[in-house]
mmCIF file of C-alpha atoms and ligand atoms in Angstrom:
data_model
loop_
_atom_site.group_PDB
_atom_site.id
_atom_site.type_symbol
_atom_site.label_atom_id
_atom_site.label_comp_id
_atom_site.label_asym_id
_atom_site.label_seq_id
_atom_site.Cartn_x
_atom_site.Cartn_y
_atom_site.Cartn_z
ATOM 1 C CA UNK A 1 11.475 38.509 -36.567
ATOM 2 C CA UNK A 2 14.802 39.668 -34.981
ATOM 3 C CA UNK A 3 14.355 43.344 -33.928
ATOM 4 C CA UNK A 4 10.578 43.136 -33.351
ATOM 5 C CA UNK A 5 9.456 45.486 -30.680
ATOM 6 C CA UNK A 6 6.524 45.424 -28.285
ATOM 7 C CA UNK A 7 4.947 48.588 -27.104
ATOM 8 C CA UNK A 8 3.264 48.928 -23.685
ATOM 9 C CA UNK A 9 1.202 51.747 -22.206
ATOM 10 C CA UNK A 10 0.360 51.457 -18.307
ATOM 11 C CA UNK A 11 -2.926 53.321 -17.335
ATOM 12 C CA UNK A 12 -4.130 54.663 -14.243
ATOM 13 C CA UNK A 13 -6.687 57.573 -13.197
ATOM 14 C CA UNK A 14 -4.438 60.527 -12.753
ATOM 15 C CA UNK A 15 -1.129 59.438 -14.328
ATOM 16 C CA UNK A 16 0.743 60.689 -11.469
ATOM 17 C CA UNK A 17 1.050 57.929 -8.922
ATOM 18 C CA UNK A 18 0.487 54.322 -10.166
ATOM 19 C CA UNK A 19 1.101 54.254 -13.942
ATOM 20 C CA UNK A 20 4.183 56.494 -14.072
ATOM 21 C CA UNK A 21 5.479 53.990 -11.344
ATOM 22 C CA UNK A 22 4.761 51.086 -13.274
ATOM 23 C CA UNK A 23 6.275 52.644 -16.521
ATOM 24 C CA UNK A 24 9.497 53.287 -14.467
ATOM 25 C CA UNK A 25 9.686 49.961 -12.749
ATOM 26 C CA UNK A 26 9.045 48.087 -16.121
ATOM 27 C CA UNK A 27 11.803 50.261 -17.849
ATOM 28 C CA UNK A 28 14.244 49.510 -15.122
ATOM 29 C CA UNK A 29 13.510 45.924 -15.411
ATOM 30 C CA UNK A 30 13.874 45.985 -19.249
ATOM 31 C CA UNK A 31 17.181 47.805 -18.754
ATOM 32 C CA UNK A 32 18.315 45.183 -16.422
ATOM 33 C CA UNK A 33 17.733 42.549 -19.004
ATOM 34 C CA UNK A 34 19.331 44.498 -21.795
ATOM 35 C CA UNK A 35 16.138 44.761 -23.820
ATOM 36 C CA UNK A 36 15.969 48.653 -24.274
ATOM 37 C CA UNK A 37 15.695 48.303 -27.947
ATOM 38 C CA UNK A 38 12.986 45.706 -27.898
ATOM 39 C CA UNK A 39 10.382 47.740 -25.947
ATOM 40 C CA UNK A 40 8.424 51.050 -26.262
ATOM 41 C CA UNK A 41 7.064 52.082 -22.891
ATOM 42 C CA UNK A 42 4.794 54.908 -21.699
ATOM 43 C CA UNK A 43 1.881 55.817 -19.480
ATOM 44 C CA UNK A 44 -1.303 57.816 -19.423
ATOM 45 C CA UNK A 45 -4.325 58.532 -17.224
ATOM 46 C CA UNK A 46 -8.011 57.950 -18.145
ATOM 47 C CA UNK A 47 -8.777 61.384 -16.469
ATOM 48 C CA UNK A 48 -7.401 64.863 -17.430
ATOM 49 C CA UNK A 49 -7.450 65.986 -13.784
ATOM 50 C CA UNK A 50 -3.603 66.284 -13.844
ATOM 51 C CA UNK A 51 -2.508 66.784 -17.224
ATOM 52 C CA UNK A 52 0.783 68.579 -17.376
ATOM 53 C CA UNK A 53 1.746 67.773 -13.847
ATOM 54 C CA UNK A 54 4.957 65.783 -12.794
ATOM 55 C CA UNK A 55 4.464 62.424 -10.725
ATOM 56 C CA UNK A 56 3.277 62.465 -7.160
ATOM 57 C CA UNK A 57 6.114 63.249 -4.922
ATOM 58 C CA UNK A 58 5.316 60.038 -2.701
ATOM 59 C CA UNK A 59 5.520 57.951 -5.855
ATOM 60 C CA UNK A 60 8.916 59.483 -6.552
ATOM 61 C CA UNK A 61 10.202 59.317 -2.907
ATOM 62 C CA UNK A 62 9.065 55.749 -2.750
ATOM 63 C CA UNK A 63 10.575 54.258 -5.959
ATOM 64 C CA UNK A 64 13.804 56.613 -5.072
ATOM 65 C CA UNK A 65 14.508 54.636 -1.965
ATOM 66 C CA UNK A 66 14.572 51.373 -4.228
ATOM 67 C CA UNK A 67 16.920 53.049 -6.841
ATOM 68 C CA UNK A 68 14.401 53.864 -9.451
ATOM 69 C CA UNK A 69 13.741 57.354 -10.998
ATOM 70 C CA UNK A 70 10.112 58.250 -11.860
ATOM 71 C CA UNK A 71 9.848 61.197 -14.079
ATOM 72 C CA UNK A 72 7.777 62.528 -16.803
ATOM 73 C CA UNK A 73 4.605 64.580 -17.279
ATOM 74 C CA UNK A 74 1.041 63.511 -17.019
ATOM 75 C CA UNK A 75 -1.064 63.015 -20.026
ATOM 76 C CA UNK A 76 -4.433 61.770 -20.802
ATOM 77 C CA UNK A 77 -5.328 58.516 -22.820
ATOM 78 C CA UNK A 78 -6.276 59.188 -26.335
ATOM 79 C CA UNK A 79 -8.031 56.932 -28.990
ATOM 80 C CA UNK A 80 -4.895 56.817 -30.821
ATOM 81 C CA UNK A 81 -3.096 54.983 -27.883
ATOM 82 C CA UNK A 82 -5.397 52.170 -28.681
ATOM 83 C CA UNK A 83 -4.149 52.001 -32.212
ATOM 84 C CA UNK A 84 -0.624 52.638 -31.484
ATOM 85 C CA UNK A 85 0.290 50.348 -28.410
ATOM 86 C CA UNK A 86 0.363 46.363 -28.516
ATOM 87 C CA UNK A 87 -0.540 46.316 -24.767
ATOM 88 C CA UNK A 88 -2.503 48.657 -22.674
ATOM 89 C CA UNK A 89 -2.124 47.564 -18.849
ATOM 90 C CA UNK A 90 -4.704 49.148 -16.552
ATOM 91 C CA UNK A 91 -3.960 49.473 -12.891
ATOM 92 C CA UNK A 92 -7.658 48.702 -11.776
ATOM 93 C CA UNK A 93 -11.137 47.529 -13.156
ATOM 94 C CA UNK A 94 -12.301 51.194 -13.213
ATOM 95 C CA UNK A 95 -9.528 52.164 -15.567
ATOM 96 C CA UNK A 96 -9.768 48.983 -17.509
ATOM 97 C CA UNK A 97 -13.409 49.768 -18.162
ATOM 98 C CA UNK A 98 -12.731 53.222 -19.227
ATOM 99 C CA UNK A 99 -10.054 52.075 -21.485
ATOM 100 C CA UNK A 100 -12.390 49.328 -23.213
ATOM 101 C CA UNK A 101 -15.113 51.971 -23.638
ATOM 102 C CA UNK A 102 -12.532 54.106 -25.801
ATOM 103 C CA UNK A 103 -11.373 51.177 -27.667
ATOM 104 C CA UNK A 104 -14.903 50.342 -28.614
ATOM 105 C CA UNK A 105 -15.220 53.833 -30.290
ATOM 106 C CA UNK A 106 -12.052 53.271 -32.289
ATOM 107 C CA UNK A 107 -10.879 50.266 -34.200
ATOM 108 C CA UNK A 108 -7.826 50.043 -31.912
ATOM 109 C CA UNK A 109 -6.360 46.582 -31.611
ATOM 110 C CA UNK A 110 -4.272 47.048 -28.250
ATOM 111 C CA UNK A 111 -4.530 44.119 -25.960
ATOM 112 C CA UNK A 112 -6.184 45.580 -22.717
ATOM 113 C CA UNK A 113 -5.292 43.739 -19.264
ATOM 114 C CA UNK A 114 -5.091 44.449 -15.828
ATOM 115 C CA UNK A 115 -1.524 44.511 -14.302
ATOM 116 C CA UNK A 116 -2.337 42.082 -11.470
ATOM 117 C CA UNK A 117 -3.083 39.335 -13.740
ATOM 118 C CA UNK A 118 0.281 38.926 -13.516
ATOM 119 C CA UNK A 119 0.640 39.342 -9.691
ATOM 120 C CA UNK A 120 2.156 36.079 -8.514
ATOM 121 C CA UNK A 121 0.583 36.922 -5.112
ATOM 122 C CA UNK A 122 -2.566 38.231 -6.579
ATOM 123 C CA UNK A 123 -5.447 38.266 -4.132
ATOM 124 C CA UNK A 124 -7.264 41.353 -5.598
ATOM 125 C CA UNK A 125 -7.478 42.494 -9.125
ATOM 126 C CA UNK A 126 -6.730 46.221 -8.552
ATOM 127 C CA UNK A 127 -3.490 48.102 -7.800
ATOM 128 C CA UNK A 128 -5.014 50.205 -4.903
ATOM 129 C CA UNK A 129 -5.365 53.827 -5.524
ATOM 130 C CA UNK A 130 -2.932 55.393 -3.073
ATOM 131 C CA UNK A 131 -3.759 59.018 -3.831
ATOM 132 C CA UNK A 132 -5.753 59.838 -0.513
ATOM 133 C CA UNK A 133 -3.848 57.490 1.856
ATOM 134 C CA UNK A 134 -0.464 57.831 3.679
ATOM 135 C CA UNK A 135 3.112 56.663 2.496
ATOM 136 C CA UNK A 136 2.580 53.098 3.454
ATOM 137 C CA UNK A 137 0.085 52.803 0.677
ATOM 138 C CA UNK A 138 2.728 53.973 -1.653
ATOM 139 C CA UNK A 139 5.067 51.374 -0.284
ATOM 140 C CA UNK A 140 2.372 48.511 -0.883
ATOM 141 C CA UNK A 141 1.703 49.794 -4.424
ATOM 142 C CA UNK A 142 5.396 49.651 -5.099
ATOM 143 C CA UNK A 143 5.615 45.999 -4.022
ATOM 144 C CA UNK A 144 2.642 45.033 -6.161
ATOM 145 C CA UNK A 145 3.897 46.824 -9.278
ATOM 146 C CA UNK A 146 7.339 45.543 -8.928
ATOM 147 C CA UNK A 147 6.372 41.955 -8.766
ATOM 148 C CA UNK A 148 3.581 42.026 -11.299
ATOM 149 C CA UNK A 149 5.986 43.823 -13.785
ATOM 150 C CA UNK A 150 8.708 41.315 -13.263
ATOM 151 C CA UNK A 151 5.898 38.496 -14.210
ATOM 152 C CA UNK A 152 4.674 40.581 -17.193
ATOM 153 C CA UNK A 153 8.113 41.213 -18.569
ATOM 154 C CA UNK A 154 8.658 37.360 -18.366
ATOM 155 C CA UNK A 155 5.759 37.012 -20.480
ATOM 156 C CA UNK A 156 6.349 39.519 -22.965
ATOM 157 C CA UNK A 157 10.068 38.472 -23.244
ATOM 158 C CA UNK A 158 8.873 34.885 -24.092
ATOM 159 C CA UNK A 159 6.546 36.486 -26.825
ATOM 160 C CA UNK A 160 9.346 38.388 -28.353
ATOM 161 C CA UNK A 161 11.511 35.329 -28.321
ATOM 162 C CA UNK A 162 8.786 33.535 -30.224
ATOM 163 C CA UNK A 163 8.326 36.124 -32.743
HETATM 164 P P1 4NP B 201 -3.126 57.603 -10.101
HETATM 165 O O1 4NP B 201 -3.733 58.369 -8.678
HETATM 166 O O2 4NP B 201 -4.431 57.217 -10.648
HETATM 167 O O3 4NP B 201 -2.436 56.386 -9.607
HETATM 168 O O4 4NP B 201 -2.218 58.691 -10.603
HETATM 169 C C1 4NP B 201 -4.566 59.137 -8.566
HETATM 170 C C2 4NP B 201 -4.212 60.611 -8.939
HETATM 171 C C3 4NP B 201 -5.238 61.576 -8.759
HETATM 172 C C4 4NP B 201 -6.398 61.336 -8.189
HETATM 173 C C5 4NP B 201 -6.862 60.112 -8.070
HETATM 174 C C6 4NP B 201 -5.916 59.072 -8.132
HETATM 175 N N1 4NP B 201 -7.562 62.593 -8.074
HETATM 176 O O5 4NP B 201 -8.505 62.156 -7.784
HETATM 177 O O6 4NP B 201 -6.970 63.571 -8.508
#
């Protein structure tokens, strides 16, 4: 149907490092393809550790060097997200399990996946948690997120074209 929209929520633990980055990278790619009005994009954390905090400065700095702005405020994943979003994309298996557990307690129909299911160079299923590491970790995370989001968007763009 013309004008059909897809909504997508990226999920990590704290919603300050990986998922805000994935949200920003995906939004950037969507904009590059002129598809802004076909997607709703957001991110959340399975924990409440950083609710209300801005994105981690290291995520912001790494992305900024690549021309991508990472902004927003951390929020916790809620049951309603599993009803509201078409796709919930988890950064690692731990957060995938947490998300699935929450979905079992709701009647949410969101399709839940790991981001690295789309990683063309995928050797691991997890986007590694960079929080306790150095800046190199953030570079690696950015590379993984960028190439996985490209492939994810290819798939979702095709889904939109078919709808
Ligand atoms: P994120 O990274 O899940 O990618 O946002 C983390 C942020 C905070 C913590 C762990 C990971 N923490 O333990 O506070």
